[in-house]
PDB file of C-alpha atoms in Angstrom:
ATOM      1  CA  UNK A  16     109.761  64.256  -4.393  1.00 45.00           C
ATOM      2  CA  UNK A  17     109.465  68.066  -4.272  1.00 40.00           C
ATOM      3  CA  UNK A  18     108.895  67.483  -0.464  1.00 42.00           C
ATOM      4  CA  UNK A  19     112.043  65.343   0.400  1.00 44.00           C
ATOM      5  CA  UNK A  20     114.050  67.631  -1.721  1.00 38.00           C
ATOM      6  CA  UNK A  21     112.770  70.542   0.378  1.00 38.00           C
ATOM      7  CA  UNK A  22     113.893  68.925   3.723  1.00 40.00           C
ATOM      8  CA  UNK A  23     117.110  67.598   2.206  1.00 37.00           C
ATOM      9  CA  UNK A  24     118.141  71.342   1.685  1.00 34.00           C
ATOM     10  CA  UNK A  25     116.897  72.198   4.424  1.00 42.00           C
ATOM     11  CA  UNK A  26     118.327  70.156   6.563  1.00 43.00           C
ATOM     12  CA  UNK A  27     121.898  71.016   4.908  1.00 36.00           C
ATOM     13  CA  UNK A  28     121.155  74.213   5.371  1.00 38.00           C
ATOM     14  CA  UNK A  29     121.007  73.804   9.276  1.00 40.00           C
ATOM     15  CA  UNK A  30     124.444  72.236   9.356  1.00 36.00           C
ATOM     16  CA  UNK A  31     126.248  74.716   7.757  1.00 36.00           C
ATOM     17  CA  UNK A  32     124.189  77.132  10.207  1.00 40.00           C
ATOM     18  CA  UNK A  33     125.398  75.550  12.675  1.00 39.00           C
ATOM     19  CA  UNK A  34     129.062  75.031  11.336  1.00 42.00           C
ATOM     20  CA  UNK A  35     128.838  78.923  10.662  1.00 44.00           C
ATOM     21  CA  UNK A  36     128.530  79.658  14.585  1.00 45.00           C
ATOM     22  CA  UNK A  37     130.587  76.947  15.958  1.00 43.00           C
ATOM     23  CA  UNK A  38     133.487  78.633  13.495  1.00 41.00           C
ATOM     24  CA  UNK A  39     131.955  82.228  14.982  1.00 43.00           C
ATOM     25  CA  UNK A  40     132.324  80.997  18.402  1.00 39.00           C
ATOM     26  CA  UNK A  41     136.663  80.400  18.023  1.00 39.00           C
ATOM     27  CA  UNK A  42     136.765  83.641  16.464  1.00 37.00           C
ATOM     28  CA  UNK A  43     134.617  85.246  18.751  1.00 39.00           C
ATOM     29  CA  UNK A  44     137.864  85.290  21.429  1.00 38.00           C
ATOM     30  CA  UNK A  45     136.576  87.456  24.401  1.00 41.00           C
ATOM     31  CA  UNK A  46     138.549  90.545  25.154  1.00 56.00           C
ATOM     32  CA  UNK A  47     141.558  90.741  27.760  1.00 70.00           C
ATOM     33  CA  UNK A  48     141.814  92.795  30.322  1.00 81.00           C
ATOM     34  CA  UNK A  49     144.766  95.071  31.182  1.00 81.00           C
ATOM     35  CA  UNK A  50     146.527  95.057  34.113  1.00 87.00           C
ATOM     36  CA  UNK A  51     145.284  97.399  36.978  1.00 89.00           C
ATOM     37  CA  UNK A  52     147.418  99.643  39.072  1.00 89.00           C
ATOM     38  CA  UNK A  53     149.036  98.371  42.331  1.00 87.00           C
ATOM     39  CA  UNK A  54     149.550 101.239  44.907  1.00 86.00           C
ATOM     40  CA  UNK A  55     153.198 101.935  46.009  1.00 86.00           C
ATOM     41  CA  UNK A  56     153.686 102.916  49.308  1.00 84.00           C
ATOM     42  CA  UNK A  57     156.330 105.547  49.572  1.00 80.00           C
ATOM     43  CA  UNK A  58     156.646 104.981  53.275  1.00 81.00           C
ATOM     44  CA  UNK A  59     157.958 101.127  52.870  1.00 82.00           C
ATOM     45  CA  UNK A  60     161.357 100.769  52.051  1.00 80.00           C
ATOM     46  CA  UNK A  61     161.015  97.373  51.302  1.00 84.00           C
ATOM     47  CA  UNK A  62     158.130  98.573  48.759  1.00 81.00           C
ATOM     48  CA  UNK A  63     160.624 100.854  47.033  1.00 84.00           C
ATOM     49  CA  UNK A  64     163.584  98.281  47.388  1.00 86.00           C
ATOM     50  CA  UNK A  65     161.591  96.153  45.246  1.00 88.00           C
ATOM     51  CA  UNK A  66     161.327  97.971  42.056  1.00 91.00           C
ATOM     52  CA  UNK A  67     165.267  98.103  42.055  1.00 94.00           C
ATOM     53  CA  UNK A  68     166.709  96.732  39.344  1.00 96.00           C
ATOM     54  CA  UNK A  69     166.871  96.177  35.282  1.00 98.00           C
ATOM     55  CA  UNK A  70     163.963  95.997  33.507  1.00 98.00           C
ATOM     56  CA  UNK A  71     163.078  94.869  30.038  1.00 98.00           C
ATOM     57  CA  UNK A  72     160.862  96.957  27.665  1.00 98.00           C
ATOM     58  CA  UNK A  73     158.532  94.909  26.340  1.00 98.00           C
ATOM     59  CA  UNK A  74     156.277  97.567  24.626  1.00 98.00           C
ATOM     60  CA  UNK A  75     156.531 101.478  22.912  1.00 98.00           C
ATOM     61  CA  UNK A  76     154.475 103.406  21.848  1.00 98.00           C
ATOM     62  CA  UNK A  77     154.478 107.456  20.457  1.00 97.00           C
ATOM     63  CA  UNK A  78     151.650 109.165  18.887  1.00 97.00           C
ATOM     64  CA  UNK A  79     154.266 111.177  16.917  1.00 95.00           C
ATOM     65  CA  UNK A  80     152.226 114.567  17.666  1.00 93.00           C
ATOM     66  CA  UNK A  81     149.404 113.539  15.013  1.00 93.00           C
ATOM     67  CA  UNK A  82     151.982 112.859  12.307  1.00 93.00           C
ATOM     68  CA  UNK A  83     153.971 109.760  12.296  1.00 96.00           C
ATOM     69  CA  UNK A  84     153.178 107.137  15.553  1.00 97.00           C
ATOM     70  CA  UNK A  85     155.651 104.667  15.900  1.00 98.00           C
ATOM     71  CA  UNK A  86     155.035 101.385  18.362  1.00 98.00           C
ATOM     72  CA  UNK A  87     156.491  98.055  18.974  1.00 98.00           C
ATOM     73  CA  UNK A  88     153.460  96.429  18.217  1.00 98.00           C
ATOM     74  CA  UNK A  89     150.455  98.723  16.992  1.00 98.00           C
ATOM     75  CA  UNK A  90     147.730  95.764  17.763  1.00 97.00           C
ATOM     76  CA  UNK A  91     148.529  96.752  22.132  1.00 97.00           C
ATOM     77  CA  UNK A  92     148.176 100.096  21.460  1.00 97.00           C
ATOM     78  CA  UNK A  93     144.399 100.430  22.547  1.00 95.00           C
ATOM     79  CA  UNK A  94     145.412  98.012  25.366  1.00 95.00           C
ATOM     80  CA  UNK A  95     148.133  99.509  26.832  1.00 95.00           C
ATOM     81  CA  UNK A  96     146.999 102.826  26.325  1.00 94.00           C
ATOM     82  CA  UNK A  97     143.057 102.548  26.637  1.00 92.00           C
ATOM     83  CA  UNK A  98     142.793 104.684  23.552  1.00 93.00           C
ATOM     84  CA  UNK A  99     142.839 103.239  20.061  1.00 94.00           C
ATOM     85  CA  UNK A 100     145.534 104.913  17.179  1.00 97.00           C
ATOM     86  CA  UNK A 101     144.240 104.378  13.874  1.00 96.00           C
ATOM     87  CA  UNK A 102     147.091 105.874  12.470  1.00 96.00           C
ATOM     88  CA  UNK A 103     149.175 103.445  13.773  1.00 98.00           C
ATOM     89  CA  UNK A 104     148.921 100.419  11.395  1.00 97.00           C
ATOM     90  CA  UNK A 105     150.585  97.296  12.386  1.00 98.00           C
ATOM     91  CA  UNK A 106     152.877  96.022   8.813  1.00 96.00           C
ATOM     92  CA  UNK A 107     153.646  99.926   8.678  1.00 97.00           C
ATOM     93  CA  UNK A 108     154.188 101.761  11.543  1.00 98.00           C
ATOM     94  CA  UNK A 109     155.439  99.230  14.164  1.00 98.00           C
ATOM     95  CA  UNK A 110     159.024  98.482  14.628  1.00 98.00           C
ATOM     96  CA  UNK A 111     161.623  95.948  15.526  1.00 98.00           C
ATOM     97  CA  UNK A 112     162.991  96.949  18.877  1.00 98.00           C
ATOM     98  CA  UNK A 113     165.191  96.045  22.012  1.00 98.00           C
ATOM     99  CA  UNK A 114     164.857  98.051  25.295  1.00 98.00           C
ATOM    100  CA  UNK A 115     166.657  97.879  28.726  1.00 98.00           C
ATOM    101  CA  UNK A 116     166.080 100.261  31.714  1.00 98.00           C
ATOM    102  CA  UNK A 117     167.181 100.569  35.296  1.00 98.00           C
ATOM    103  CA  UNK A 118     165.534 101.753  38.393  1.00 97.00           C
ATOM    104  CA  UNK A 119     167.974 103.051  41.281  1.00 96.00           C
ATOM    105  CA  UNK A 120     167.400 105.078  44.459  1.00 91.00           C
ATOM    106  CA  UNK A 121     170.227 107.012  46.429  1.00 90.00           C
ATOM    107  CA  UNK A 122     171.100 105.905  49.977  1.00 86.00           C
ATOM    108  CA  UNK A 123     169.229 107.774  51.690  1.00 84.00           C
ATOM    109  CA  UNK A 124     165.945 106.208  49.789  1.00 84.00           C
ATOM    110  CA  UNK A 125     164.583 109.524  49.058  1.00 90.00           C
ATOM    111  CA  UNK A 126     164.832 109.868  45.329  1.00 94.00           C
ATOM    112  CA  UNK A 127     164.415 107.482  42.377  1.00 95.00           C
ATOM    113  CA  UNK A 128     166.517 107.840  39.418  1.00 96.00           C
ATOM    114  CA  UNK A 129     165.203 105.877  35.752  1.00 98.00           C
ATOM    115  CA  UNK A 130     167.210 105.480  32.925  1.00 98.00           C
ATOM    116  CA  UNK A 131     166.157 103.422  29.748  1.00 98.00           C
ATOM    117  CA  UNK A 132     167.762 102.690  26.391  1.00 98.00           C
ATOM    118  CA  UNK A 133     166.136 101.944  22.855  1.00 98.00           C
ATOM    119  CA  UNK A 134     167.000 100.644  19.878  1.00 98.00           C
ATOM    120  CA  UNK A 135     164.392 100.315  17.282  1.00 98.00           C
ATOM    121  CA  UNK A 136     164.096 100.405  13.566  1.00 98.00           C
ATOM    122  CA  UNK A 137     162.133  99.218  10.519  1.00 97.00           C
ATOM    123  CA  UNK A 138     162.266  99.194   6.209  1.00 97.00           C
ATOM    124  CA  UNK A 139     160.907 103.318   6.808  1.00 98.00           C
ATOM    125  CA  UNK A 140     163.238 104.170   9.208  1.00 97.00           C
ATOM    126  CA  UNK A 141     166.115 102.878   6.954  1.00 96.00           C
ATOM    127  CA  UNK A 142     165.153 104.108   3.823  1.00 97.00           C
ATOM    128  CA  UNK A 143     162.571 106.669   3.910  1.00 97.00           C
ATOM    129  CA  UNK A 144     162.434 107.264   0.407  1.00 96.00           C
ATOM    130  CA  UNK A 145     160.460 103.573   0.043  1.00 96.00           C
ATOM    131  CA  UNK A 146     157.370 105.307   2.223  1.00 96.00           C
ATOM    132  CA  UNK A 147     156.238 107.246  -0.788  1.00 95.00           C
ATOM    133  CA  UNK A 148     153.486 110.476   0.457  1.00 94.00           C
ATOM    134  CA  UNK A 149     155.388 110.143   4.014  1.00 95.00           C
ATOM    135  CA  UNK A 150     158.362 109.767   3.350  1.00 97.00           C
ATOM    136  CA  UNK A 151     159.218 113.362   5.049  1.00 96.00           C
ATOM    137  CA  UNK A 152     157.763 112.192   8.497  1.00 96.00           C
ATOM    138  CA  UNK A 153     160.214 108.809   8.149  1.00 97.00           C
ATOM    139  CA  UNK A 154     163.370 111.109   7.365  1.00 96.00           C
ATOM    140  CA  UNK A 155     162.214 113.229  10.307  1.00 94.00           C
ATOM    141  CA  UNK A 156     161.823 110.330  12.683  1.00 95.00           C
ATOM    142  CA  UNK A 157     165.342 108.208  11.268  1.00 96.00           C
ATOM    143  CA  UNK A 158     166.918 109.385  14.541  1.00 96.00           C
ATOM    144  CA  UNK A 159     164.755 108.039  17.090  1.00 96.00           C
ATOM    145  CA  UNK A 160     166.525 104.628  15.872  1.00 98.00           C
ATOM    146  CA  UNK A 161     168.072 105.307  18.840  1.00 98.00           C
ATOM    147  CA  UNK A 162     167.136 106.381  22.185  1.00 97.00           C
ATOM    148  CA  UNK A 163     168.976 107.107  25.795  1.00 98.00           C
ATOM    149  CA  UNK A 164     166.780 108.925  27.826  1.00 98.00           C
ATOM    150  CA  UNK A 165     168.084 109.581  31.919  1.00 98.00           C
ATOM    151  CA  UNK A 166     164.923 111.004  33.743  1.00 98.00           C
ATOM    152  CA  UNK A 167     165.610 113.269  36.179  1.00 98.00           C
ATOM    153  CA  UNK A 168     165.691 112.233  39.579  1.00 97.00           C
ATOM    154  CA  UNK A 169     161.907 111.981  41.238  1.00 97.00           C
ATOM    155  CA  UNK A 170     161.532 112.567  44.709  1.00 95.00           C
ATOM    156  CA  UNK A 171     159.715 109.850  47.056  1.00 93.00           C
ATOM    157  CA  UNK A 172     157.278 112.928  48.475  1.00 94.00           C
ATOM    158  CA  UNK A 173     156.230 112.620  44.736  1.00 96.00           C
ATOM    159  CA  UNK A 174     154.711 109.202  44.767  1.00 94.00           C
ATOM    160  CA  UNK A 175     150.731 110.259  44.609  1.00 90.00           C
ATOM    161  CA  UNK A 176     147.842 108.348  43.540  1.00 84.00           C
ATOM    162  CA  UNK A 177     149.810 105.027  43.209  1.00 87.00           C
ATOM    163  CA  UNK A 178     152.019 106.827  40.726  1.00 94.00           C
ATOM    164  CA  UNK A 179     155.800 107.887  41.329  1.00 95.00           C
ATOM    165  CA  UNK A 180     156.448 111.346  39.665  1.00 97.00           C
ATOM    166  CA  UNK A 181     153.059 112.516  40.351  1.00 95.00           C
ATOM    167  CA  UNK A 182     151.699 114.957  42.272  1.00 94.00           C
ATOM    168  CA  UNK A 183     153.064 119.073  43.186  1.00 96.00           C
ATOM    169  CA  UNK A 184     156.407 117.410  43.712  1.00 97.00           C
ATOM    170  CA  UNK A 185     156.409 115.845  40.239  1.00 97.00           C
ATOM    171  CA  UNK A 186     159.686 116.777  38.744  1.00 98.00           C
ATOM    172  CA  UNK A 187     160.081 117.312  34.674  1.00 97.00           C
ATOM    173  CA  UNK A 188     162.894 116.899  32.363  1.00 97.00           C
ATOM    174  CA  UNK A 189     164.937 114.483  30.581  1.00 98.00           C
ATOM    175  CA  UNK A 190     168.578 114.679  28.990  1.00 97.00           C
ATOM    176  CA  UNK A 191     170.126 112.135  26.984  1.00 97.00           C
ATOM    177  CA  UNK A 192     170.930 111.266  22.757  1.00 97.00           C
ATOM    178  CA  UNK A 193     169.346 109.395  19.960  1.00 97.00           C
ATOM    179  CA  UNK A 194     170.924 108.200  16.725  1.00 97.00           C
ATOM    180  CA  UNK A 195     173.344 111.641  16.052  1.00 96.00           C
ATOM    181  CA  UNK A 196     172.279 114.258  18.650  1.00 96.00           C
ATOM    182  CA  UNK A 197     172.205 114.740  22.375  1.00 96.00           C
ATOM    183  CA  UNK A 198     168.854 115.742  23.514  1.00 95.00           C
ATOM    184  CA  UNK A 199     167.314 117.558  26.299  1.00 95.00           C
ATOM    185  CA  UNK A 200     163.678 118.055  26.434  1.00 96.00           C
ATOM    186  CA  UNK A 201     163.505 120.632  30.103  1.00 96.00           C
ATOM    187  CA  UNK A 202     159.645 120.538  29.304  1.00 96.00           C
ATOM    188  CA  UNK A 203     158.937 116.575  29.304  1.00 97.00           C
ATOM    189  CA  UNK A 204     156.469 115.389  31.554  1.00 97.00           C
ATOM    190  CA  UNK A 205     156.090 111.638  32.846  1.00 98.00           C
ATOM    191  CA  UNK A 206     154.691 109.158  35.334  1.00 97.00           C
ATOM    192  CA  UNK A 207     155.513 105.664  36.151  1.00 97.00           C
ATOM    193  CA  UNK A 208     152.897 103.271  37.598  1.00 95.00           C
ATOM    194  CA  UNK A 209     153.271  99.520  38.873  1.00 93.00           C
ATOM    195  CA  UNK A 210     151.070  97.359  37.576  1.00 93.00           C
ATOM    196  CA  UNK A 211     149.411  94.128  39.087  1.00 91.00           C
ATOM    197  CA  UNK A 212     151.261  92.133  36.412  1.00 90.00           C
ATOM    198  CA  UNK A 213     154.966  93.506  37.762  1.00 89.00           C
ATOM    199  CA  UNK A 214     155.253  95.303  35.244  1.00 94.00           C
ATOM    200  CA  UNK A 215     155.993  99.371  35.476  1.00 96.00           C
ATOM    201  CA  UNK A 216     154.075 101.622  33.005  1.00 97.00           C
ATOM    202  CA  UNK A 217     155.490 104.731  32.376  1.00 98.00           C
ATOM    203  CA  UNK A 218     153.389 107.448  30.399  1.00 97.00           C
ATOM    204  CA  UNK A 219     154.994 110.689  28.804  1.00 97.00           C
ATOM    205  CA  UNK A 220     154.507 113.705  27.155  1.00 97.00           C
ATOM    206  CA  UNK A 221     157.795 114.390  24.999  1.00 95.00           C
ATOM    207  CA  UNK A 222     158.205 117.528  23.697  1.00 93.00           C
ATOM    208  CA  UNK A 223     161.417 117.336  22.016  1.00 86.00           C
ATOM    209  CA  UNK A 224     160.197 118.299  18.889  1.00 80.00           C
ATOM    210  CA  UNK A 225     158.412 121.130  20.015  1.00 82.00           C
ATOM    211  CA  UNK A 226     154.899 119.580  19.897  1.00 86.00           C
ATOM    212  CA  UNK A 227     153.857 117.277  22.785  1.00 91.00           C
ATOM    213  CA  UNK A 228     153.918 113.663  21.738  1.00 95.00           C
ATOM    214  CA  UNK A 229     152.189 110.929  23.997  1.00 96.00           C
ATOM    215  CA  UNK A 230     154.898 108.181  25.055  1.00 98.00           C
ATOM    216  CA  UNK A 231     154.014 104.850  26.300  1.00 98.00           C
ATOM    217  CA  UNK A 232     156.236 102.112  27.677  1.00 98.00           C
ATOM    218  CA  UNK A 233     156.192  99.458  29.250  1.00 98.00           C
ATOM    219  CA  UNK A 234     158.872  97.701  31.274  1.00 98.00           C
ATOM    220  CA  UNK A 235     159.040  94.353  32.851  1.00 97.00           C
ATOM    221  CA  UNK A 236     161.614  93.601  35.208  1.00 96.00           C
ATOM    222  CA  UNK A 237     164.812  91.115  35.203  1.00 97.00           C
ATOM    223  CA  UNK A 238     167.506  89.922  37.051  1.00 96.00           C
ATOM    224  CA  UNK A 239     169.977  90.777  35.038  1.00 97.00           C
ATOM    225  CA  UNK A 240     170.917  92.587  31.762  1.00 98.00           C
ATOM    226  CA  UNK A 241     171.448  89.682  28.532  1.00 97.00           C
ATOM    227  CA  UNK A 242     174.793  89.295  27.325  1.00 96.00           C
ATOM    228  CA  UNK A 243     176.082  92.175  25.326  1.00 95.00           C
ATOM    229  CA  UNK A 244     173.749  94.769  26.054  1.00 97.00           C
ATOM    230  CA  UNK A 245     174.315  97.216  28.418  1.00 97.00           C
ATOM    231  CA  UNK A 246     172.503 101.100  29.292  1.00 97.00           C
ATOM    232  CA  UNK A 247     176.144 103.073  27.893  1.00 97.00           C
ATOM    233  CA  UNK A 248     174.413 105.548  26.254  1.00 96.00           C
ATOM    234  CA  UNK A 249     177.316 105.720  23.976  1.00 95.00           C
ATOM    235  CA  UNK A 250     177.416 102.308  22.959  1.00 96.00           C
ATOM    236  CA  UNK A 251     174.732 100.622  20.686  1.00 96.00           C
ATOM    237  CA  UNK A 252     172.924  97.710  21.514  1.00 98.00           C
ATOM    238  CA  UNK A 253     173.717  94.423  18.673  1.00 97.00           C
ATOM    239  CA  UNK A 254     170.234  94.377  17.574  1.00 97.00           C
ATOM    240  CA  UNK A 255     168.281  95.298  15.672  1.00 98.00           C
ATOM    241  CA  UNK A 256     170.697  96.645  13.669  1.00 97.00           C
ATOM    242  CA  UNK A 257     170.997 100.269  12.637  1.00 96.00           C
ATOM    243  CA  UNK A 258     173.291 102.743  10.424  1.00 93.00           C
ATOM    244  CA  UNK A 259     173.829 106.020  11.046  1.00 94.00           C
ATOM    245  CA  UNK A 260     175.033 105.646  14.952  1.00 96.00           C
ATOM    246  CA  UNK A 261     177.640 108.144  15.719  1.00 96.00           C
ATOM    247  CA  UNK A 262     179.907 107.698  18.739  1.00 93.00           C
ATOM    248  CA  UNK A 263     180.333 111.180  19.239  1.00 92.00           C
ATOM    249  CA  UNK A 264     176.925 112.893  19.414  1.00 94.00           C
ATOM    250  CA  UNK A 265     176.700 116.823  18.989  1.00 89.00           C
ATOM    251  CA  UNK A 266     173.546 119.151  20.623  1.00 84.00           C
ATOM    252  CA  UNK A 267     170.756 118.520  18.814  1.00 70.00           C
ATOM    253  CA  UNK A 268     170.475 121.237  16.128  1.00 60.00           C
TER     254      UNK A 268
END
């Protein structure tokens, strides 16, 4: 009796074992890799024609210097980035947002002019006061609700090492507004890359608030712009929705 009890057990035992792994196994979903950068060729016309165009942004990140990061989704963080942000917690620190850009060149196809727009918020954003020990950092950030940022125009000489705006010809500076103020930021530093999903990357060092703060977006592009949103920088987008958007922006203070 003792014995047939034993292998009973046993043999129970050995199921769930084996349940235990086969449930391991679905969660054990093997890691993606991120896209790769294509190389542009600054000599092809038709290689600069084709990133022409709007673009959707389909992901944002900022470190926020150390002290508040912000991203549309904090779980791609690590992916698009290739460094992990543990301050970044998705349920607290990501954001509802909608982002256009648009990629132009002059006739002469020898500069590149980028312009996107943001609109982003969350509970924090709106009503810093619910984010308890941080609630300074969420006051401090309420005005990046918005975003219009017009890059200045990149010279074609500076597309180096499959990256336009790299290189000694790399250009810096942005100008543009968020939620109250117009902003320039002479100092801001940036790169875009094309990536082998279509998609352009562009990485950023924004120094706005006097300490750099790593940017990362990502923009994939569209034929046209959806219905009711447009790159005005004077004009909000209809979601998500924000307060506090003035129409008649003053230099940032």
């Amino acid at each position: 009796m003792k014995k047939s009890l034993l292998l009973i057990l046993a043999s129970l035992f050995a199921i769930f074992a084996l349940a235990g792994c086969a449930e391991d196994s679905k969660n054990d979903t093997p890691a993606v890799t991120p896209p790769t950068v294509v190389t542009i060729d600054p000599t092809n016309p038709e290689a600069l024609s084709s990133l022409l165009g709007y673009y959707e942004i389909t992901f944002f990140y900022t470190s926020g210097a150390g002290l508040l990061p912000l991203s549309s989704d904090c779980t791609l963080v690590s992916y698009y980035t290739g460094t992990a942000d543990e301050k970044c917690v998705q349920g607290t620190n990501n954001v509802e947002m909608k982002g256009y850009g648009v990629v132009t060149v002059d006739q002469t196809m020898s500069n590149i002019q980028v312009a996107t727009k943001m609109q982003m918020t969350n509970q924090y954003l709106q009503d810093p006061s619910k984010a308890g020990a941080t609630s300074l950092y969420w006051s401090m950030a309420q005005n990046n609700q918005y975003n219009y940022t017009v890059f200045n125009s990149i010279p074609v000489t500076a597309i180096e090492d499959n990256a336009i705006n790299n290189g000694v010809y790399a250009v810096k500076g942005v100008t543009g507004r968020n939620l109250k103020y117009n902003t320039t930021d002479s100092e801001a530093t940036y790169k875009f890359e094309l990536l082998s999903d279509g998609s352009i990357r562009n990485t950023m060092v924004d120094y706005s608030s006097g300490i750099g703060a790593a940017v990362t977006v990502i923009m994939k592009k569209i034929d046209t712009l959806p219905e009711g949103y447009n790159l005005d920088g004077s004009i909000q987008f209809p979601l998500p929705e924000i307060t506090g958007f003035s129409t008649n922006p003053t230099p940032a203070q």
